[in-house]
mmCIF file of N, CA and C and ligand atoms in Angstrom:
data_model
loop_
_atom_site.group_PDB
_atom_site.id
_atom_site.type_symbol
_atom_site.label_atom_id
_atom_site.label_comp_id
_atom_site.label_asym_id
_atom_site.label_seq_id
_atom_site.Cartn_x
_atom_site.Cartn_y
_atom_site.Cartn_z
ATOM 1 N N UNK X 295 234.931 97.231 0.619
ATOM 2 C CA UNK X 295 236.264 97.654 1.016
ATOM 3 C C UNK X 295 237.289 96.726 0.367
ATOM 4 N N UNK X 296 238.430 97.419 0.182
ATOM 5 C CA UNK X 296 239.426 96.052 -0.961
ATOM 6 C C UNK X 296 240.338 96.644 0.250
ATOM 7 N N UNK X 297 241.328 95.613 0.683
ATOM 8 C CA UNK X 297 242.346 95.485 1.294
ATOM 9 C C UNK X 297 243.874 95.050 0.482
ATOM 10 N N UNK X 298 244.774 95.942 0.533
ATOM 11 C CA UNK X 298 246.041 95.353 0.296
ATOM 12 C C UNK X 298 247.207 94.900 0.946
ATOM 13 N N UNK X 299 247.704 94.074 0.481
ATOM 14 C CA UNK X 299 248.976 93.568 1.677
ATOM 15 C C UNK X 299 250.035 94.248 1.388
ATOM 16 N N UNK X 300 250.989 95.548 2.440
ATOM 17 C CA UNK X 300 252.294 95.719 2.373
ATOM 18 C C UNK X 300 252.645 94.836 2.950
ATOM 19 N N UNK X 301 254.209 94.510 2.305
ATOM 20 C CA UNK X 301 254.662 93.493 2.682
ATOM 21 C C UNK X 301 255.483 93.886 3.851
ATOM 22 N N UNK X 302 255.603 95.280 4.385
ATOM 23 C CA UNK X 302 256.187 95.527 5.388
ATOM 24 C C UNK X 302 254.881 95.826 6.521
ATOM 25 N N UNK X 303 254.232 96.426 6.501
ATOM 26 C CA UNK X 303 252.968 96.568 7.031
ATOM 27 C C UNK X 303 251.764 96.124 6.992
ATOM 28 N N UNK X 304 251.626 94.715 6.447
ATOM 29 C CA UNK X 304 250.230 93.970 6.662
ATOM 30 C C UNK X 304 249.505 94.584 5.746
ATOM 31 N N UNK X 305 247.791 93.714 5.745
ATOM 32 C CA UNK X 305 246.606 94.213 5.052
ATOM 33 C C UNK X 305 246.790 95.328 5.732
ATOM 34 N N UNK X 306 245.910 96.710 5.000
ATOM 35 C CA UNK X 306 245.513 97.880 4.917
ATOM 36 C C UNK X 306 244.651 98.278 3.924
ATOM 37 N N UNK X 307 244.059 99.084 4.167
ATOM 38 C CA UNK X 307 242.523 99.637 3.475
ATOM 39 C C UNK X 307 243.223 100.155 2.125
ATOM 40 N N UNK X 308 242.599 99.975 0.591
ATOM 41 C CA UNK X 308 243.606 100.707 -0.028
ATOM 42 C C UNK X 308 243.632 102.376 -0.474
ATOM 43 N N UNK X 309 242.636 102.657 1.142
ATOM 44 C CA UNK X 309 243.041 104.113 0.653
ATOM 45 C C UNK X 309 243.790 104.611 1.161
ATOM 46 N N UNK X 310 244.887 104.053 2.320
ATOM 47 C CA UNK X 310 246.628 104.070 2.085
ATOM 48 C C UNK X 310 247.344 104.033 1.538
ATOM 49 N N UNK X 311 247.002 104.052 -0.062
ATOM 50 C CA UNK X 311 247.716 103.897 -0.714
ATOM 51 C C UNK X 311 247.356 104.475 -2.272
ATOM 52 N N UNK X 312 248.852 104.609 -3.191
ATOM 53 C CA UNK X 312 248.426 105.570 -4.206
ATOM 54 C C UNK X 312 248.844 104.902 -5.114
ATOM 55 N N UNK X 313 247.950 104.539 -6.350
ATOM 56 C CA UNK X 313 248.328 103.472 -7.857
ATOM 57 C C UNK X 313 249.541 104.614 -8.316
ATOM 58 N N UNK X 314 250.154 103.176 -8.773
ATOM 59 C CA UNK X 314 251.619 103.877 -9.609
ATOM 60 C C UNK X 314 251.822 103.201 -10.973
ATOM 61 N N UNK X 315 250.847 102.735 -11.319
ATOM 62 C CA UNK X 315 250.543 102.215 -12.827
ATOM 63 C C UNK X 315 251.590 100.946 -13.018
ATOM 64 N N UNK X 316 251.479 100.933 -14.107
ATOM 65 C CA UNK X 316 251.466 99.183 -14.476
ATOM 66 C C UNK X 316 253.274 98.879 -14.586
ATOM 67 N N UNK X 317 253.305 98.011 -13.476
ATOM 68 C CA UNK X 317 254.314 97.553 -13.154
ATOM 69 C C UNK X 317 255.455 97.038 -14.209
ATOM 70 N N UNK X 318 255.048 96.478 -15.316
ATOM 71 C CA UNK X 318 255.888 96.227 -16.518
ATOM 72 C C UNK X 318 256.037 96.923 -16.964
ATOM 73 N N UNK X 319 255.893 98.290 -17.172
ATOM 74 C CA UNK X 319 255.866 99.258 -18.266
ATOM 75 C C UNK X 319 257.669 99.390 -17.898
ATOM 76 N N UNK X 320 258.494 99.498 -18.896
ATOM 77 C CA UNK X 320 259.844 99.857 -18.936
ATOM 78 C C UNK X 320 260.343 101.175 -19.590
ATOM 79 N N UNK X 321 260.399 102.043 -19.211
ATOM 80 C CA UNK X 321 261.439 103.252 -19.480
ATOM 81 C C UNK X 321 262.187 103.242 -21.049
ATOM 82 N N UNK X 322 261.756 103.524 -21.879
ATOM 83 C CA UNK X 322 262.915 103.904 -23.132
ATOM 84 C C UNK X 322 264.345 104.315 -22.575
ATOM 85 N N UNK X 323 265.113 103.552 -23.273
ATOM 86 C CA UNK X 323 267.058 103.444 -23.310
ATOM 87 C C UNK X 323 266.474 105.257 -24.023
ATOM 88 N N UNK X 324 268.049 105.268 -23.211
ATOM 89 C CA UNK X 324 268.696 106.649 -23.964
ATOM 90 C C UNK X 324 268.589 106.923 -25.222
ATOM 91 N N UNK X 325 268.101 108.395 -26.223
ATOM 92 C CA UNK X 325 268.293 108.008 -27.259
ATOM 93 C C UNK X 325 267.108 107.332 -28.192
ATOM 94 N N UNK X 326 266.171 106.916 -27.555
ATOM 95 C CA UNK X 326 264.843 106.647 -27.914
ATOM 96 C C UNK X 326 264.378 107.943 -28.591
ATOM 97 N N UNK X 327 263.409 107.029 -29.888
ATOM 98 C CA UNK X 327 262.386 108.127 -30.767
ATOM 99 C C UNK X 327 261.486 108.970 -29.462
ATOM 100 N N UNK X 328 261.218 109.975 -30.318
ATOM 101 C CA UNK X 328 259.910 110.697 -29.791
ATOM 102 C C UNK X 328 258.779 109.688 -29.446
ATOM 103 N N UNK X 329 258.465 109.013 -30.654
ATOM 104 C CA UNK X 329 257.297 107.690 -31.163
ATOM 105 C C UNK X 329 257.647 107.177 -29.792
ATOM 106 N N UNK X 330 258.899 107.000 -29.174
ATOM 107 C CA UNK X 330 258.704 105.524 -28.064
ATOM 108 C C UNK X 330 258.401 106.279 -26.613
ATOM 109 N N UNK X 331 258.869 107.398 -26.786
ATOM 110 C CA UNK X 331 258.894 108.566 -25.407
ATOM 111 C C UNK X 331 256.938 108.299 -25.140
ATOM 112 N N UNK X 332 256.844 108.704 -26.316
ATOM 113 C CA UNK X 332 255.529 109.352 -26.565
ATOM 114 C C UNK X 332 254.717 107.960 -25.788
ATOM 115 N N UNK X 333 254.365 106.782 -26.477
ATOM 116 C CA UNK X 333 253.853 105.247 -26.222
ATOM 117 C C UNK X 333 254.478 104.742 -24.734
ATOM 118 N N UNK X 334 255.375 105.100 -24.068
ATOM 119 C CA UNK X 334 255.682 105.073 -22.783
ATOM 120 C C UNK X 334 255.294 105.988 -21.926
ATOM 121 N N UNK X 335 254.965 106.851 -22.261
ATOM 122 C CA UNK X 335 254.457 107.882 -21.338
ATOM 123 C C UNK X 335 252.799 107.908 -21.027
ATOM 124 N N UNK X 336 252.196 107.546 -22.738
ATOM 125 C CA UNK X 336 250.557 107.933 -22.738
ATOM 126 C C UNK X 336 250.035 106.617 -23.041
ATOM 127 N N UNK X 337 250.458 105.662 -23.621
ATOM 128 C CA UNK X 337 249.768 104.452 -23.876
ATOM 129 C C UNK X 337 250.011 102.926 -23.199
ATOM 130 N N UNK X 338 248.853 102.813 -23.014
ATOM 131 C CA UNK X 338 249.012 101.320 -22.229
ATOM 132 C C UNK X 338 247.311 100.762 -22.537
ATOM 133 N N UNK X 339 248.276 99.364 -22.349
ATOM 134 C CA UNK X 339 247.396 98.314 -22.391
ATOM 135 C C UNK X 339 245.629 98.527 -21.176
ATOM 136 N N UNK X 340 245.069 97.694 -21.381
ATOM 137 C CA UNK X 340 244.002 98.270 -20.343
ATOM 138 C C UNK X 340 243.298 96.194 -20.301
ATOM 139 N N UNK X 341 244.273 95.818 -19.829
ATOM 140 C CA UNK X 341 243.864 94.736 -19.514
ATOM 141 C C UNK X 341 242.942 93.984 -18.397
ATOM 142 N N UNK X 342 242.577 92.536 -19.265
ATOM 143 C CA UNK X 342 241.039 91.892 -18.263
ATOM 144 C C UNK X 342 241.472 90.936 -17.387
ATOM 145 N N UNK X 343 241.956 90.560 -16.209
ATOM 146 C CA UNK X 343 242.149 89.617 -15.742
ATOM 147 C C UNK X 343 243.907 89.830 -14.452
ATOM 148 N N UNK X 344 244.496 89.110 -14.472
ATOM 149 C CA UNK X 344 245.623 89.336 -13.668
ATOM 150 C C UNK X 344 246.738 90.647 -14.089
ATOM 151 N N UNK X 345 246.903 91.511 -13.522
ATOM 152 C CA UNK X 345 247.625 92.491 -13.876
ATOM 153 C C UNK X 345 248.918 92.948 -12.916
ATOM 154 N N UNK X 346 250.266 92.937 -13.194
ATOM 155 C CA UNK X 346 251.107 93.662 -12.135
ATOM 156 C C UNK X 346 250.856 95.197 -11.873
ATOM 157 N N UNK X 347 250.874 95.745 -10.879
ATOM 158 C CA UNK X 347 250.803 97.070 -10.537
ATOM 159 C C UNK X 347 252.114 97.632 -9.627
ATOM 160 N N UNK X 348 252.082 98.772 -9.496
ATOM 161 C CA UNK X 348 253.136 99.552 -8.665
ATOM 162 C C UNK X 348 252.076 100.582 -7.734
ATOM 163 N N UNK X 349 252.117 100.269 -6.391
ATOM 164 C CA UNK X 349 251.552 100.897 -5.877
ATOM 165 C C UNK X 349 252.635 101.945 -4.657
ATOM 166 N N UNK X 350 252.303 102.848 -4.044
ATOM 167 C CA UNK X 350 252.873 103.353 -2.666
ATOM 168 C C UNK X 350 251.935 103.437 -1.562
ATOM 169 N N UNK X 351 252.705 103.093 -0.605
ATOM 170 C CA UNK X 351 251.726 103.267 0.755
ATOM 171 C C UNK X 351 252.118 104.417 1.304
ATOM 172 N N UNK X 352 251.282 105.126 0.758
ATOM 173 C CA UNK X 352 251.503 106.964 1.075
ATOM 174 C C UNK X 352 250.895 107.006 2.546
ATOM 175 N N UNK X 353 250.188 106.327 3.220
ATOM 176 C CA UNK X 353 249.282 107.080 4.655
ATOM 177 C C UNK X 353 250.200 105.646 5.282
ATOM 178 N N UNK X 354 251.553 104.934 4.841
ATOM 179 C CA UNK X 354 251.947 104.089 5.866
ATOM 180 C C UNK X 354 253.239 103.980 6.087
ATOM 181 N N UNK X 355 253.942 103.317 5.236
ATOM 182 C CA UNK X 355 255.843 102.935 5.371
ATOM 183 C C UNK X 355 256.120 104.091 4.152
ATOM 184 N N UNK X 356 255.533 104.468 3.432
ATOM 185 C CA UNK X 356 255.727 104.802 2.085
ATOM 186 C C UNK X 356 256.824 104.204 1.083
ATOM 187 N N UNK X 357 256.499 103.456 1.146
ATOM 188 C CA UNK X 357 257.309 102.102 0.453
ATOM 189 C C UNK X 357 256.632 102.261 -0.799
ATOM 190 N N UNK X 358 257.425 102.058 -2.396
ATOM 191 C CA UNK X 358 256.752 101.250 -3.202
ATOM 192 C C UNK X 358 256.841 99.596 -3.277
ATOM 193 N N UNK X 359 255.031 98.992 -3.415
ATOM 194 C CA UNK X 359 254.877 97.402 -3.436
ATOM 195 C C UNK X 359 254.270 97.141 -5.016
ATOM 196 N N UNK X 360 254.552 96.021 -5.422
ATOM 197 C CA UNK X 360 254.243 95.516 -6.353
ATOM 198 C C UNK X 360 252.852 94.495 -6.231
ATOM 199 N N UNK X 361 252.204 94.678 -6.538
ATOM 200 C CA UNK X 361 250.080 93.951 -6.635
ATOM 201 C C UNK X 361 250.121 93.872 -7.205
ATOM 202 N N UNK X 362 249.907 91.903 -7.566
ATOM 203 C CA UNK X 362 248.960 91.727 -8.644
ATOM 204 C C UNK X 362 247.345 91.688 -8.640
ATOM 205 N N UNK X 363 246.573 92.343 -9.263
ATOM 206 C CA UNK X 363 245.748 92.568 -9.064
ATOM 207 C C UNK X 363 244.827 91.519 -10.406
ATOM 208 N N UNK X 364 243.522 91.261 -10.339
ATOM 209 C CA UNK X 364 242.610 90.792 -11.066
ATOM 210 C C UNK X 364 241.730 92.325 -11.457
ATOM 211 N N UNK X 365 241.947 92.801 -12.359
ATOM 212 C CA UNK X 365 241.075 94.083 -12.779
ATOM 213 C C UNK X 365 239.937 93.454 -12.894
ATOM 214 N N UNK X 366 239.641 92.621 -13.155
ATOM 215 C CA UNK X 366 237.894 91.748 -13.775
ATOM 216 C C UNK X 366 237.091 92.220 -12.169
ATOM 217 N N UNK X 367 237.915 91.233 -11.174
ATOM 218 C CA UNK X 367 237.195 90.535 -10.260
ATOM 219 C C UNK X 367 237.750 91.802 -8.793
ATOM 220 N N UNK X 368 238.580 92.290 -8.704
ATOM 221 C CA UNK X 368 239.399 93.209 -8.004
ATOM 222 C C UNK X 368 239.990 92.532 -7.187
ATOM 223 N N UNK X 369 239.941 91.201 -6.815
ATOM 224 C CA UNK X 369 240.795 90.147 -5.783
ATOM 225 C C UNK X 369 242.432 90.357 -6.416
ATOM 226 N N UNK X 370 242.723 90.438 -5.229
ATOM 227 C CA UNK X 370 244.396 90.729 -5.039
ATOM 228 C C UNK X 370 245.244 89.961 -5.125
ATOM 229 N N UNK X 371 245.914 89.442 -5.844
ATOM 230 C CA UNK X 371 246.288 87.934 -6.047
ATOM 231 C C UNK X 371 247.372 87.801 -5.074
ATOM 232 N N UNK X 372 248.412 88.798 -4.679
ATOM 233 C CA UNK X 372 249.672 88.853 -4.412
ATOM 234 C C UNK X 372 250.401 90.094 -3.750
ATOM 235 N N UNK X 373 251.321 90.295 -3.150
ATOM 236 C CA UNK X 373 251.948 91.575 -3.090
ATOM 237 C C UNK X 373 253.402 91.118 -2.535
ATOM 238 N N UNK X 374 254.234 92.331 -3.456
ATOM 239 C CA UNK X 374 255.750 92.111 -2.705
ATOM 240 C C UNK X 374 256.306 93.326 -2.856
ATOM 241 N N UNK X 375 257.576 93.592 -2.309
ATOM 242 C CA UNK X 375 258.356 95.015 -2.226
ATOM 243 C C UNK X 375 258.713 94.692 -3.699
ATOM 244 N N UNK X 376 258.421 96.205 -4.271
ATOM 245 C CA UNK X 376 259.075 96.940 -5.656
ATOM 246 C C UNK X 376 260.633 96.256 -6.188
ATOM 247 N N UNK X 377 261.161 96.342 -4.990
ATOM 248 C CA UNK X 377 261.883 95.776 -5.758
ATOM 249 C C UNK X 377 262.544 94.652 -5.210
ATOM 250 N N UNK X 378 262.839 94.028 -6.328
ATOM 251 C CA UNK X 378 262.919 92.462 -6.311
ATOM 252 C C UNK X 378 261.892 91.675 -5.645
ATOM 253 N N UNK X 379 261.380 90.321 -6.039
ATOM 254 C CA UNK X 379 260.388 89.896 -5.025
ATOM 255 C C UNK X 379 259.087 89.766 -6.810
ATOM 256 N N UNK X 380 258.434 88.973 -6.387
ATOM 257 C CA UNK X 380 257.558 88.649 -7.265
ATOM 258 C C UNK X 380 256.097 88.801 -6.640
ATOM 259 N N UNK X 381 255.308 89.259 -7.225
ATOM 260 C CA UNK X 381 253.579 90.113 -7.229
ATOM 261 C C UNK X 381 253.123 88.488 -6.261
HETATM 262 ZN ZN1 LIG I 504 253.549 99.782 4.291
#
């Protein structure tokens, strides 16, 4: 069982909750190529070790939280509200 911490609602099981992909990924400015639409939308990194995430607690506050997660090891390093606040 992996547990995550909302930061409004405590540990919870994480099948309260729904991945919202990788927390750094930034939005193309207005006006962006196709090429950057395209690489923001379908491509990402698939990294080993500490990772930011965007998650929602869909079965709780339905808040989006920010997890850092260890993809290697699945230990949870961190969690804070989406916005503002550090993993
Ligand atoms: Zn919550």
């Amino acid at each position: 069982m992996m547990l995550l911490t909302c930061p409004h609602c405590g540990p919870r099981d994480v099948t309260e909750f729904t991945y919202g992909g990788d927390a750094n990924a930034r939005q193309p400015a207005d006006g962006a190529s196709l090429e950057e639409w395209n690489a923001y939308v379908f491509l990402r990194d698939n990294p080993r070790g500490p990772h930011d995430e965007l998650w929602q607690h869909t079965a709780g506050c339905r808040r989006w939280i920010r997890v850092q997660r260890n993809t290697l090891t699945h230990a949870v390093l961190g969690s804070a509200p989406a916005s503002g606040g550090r993993a």
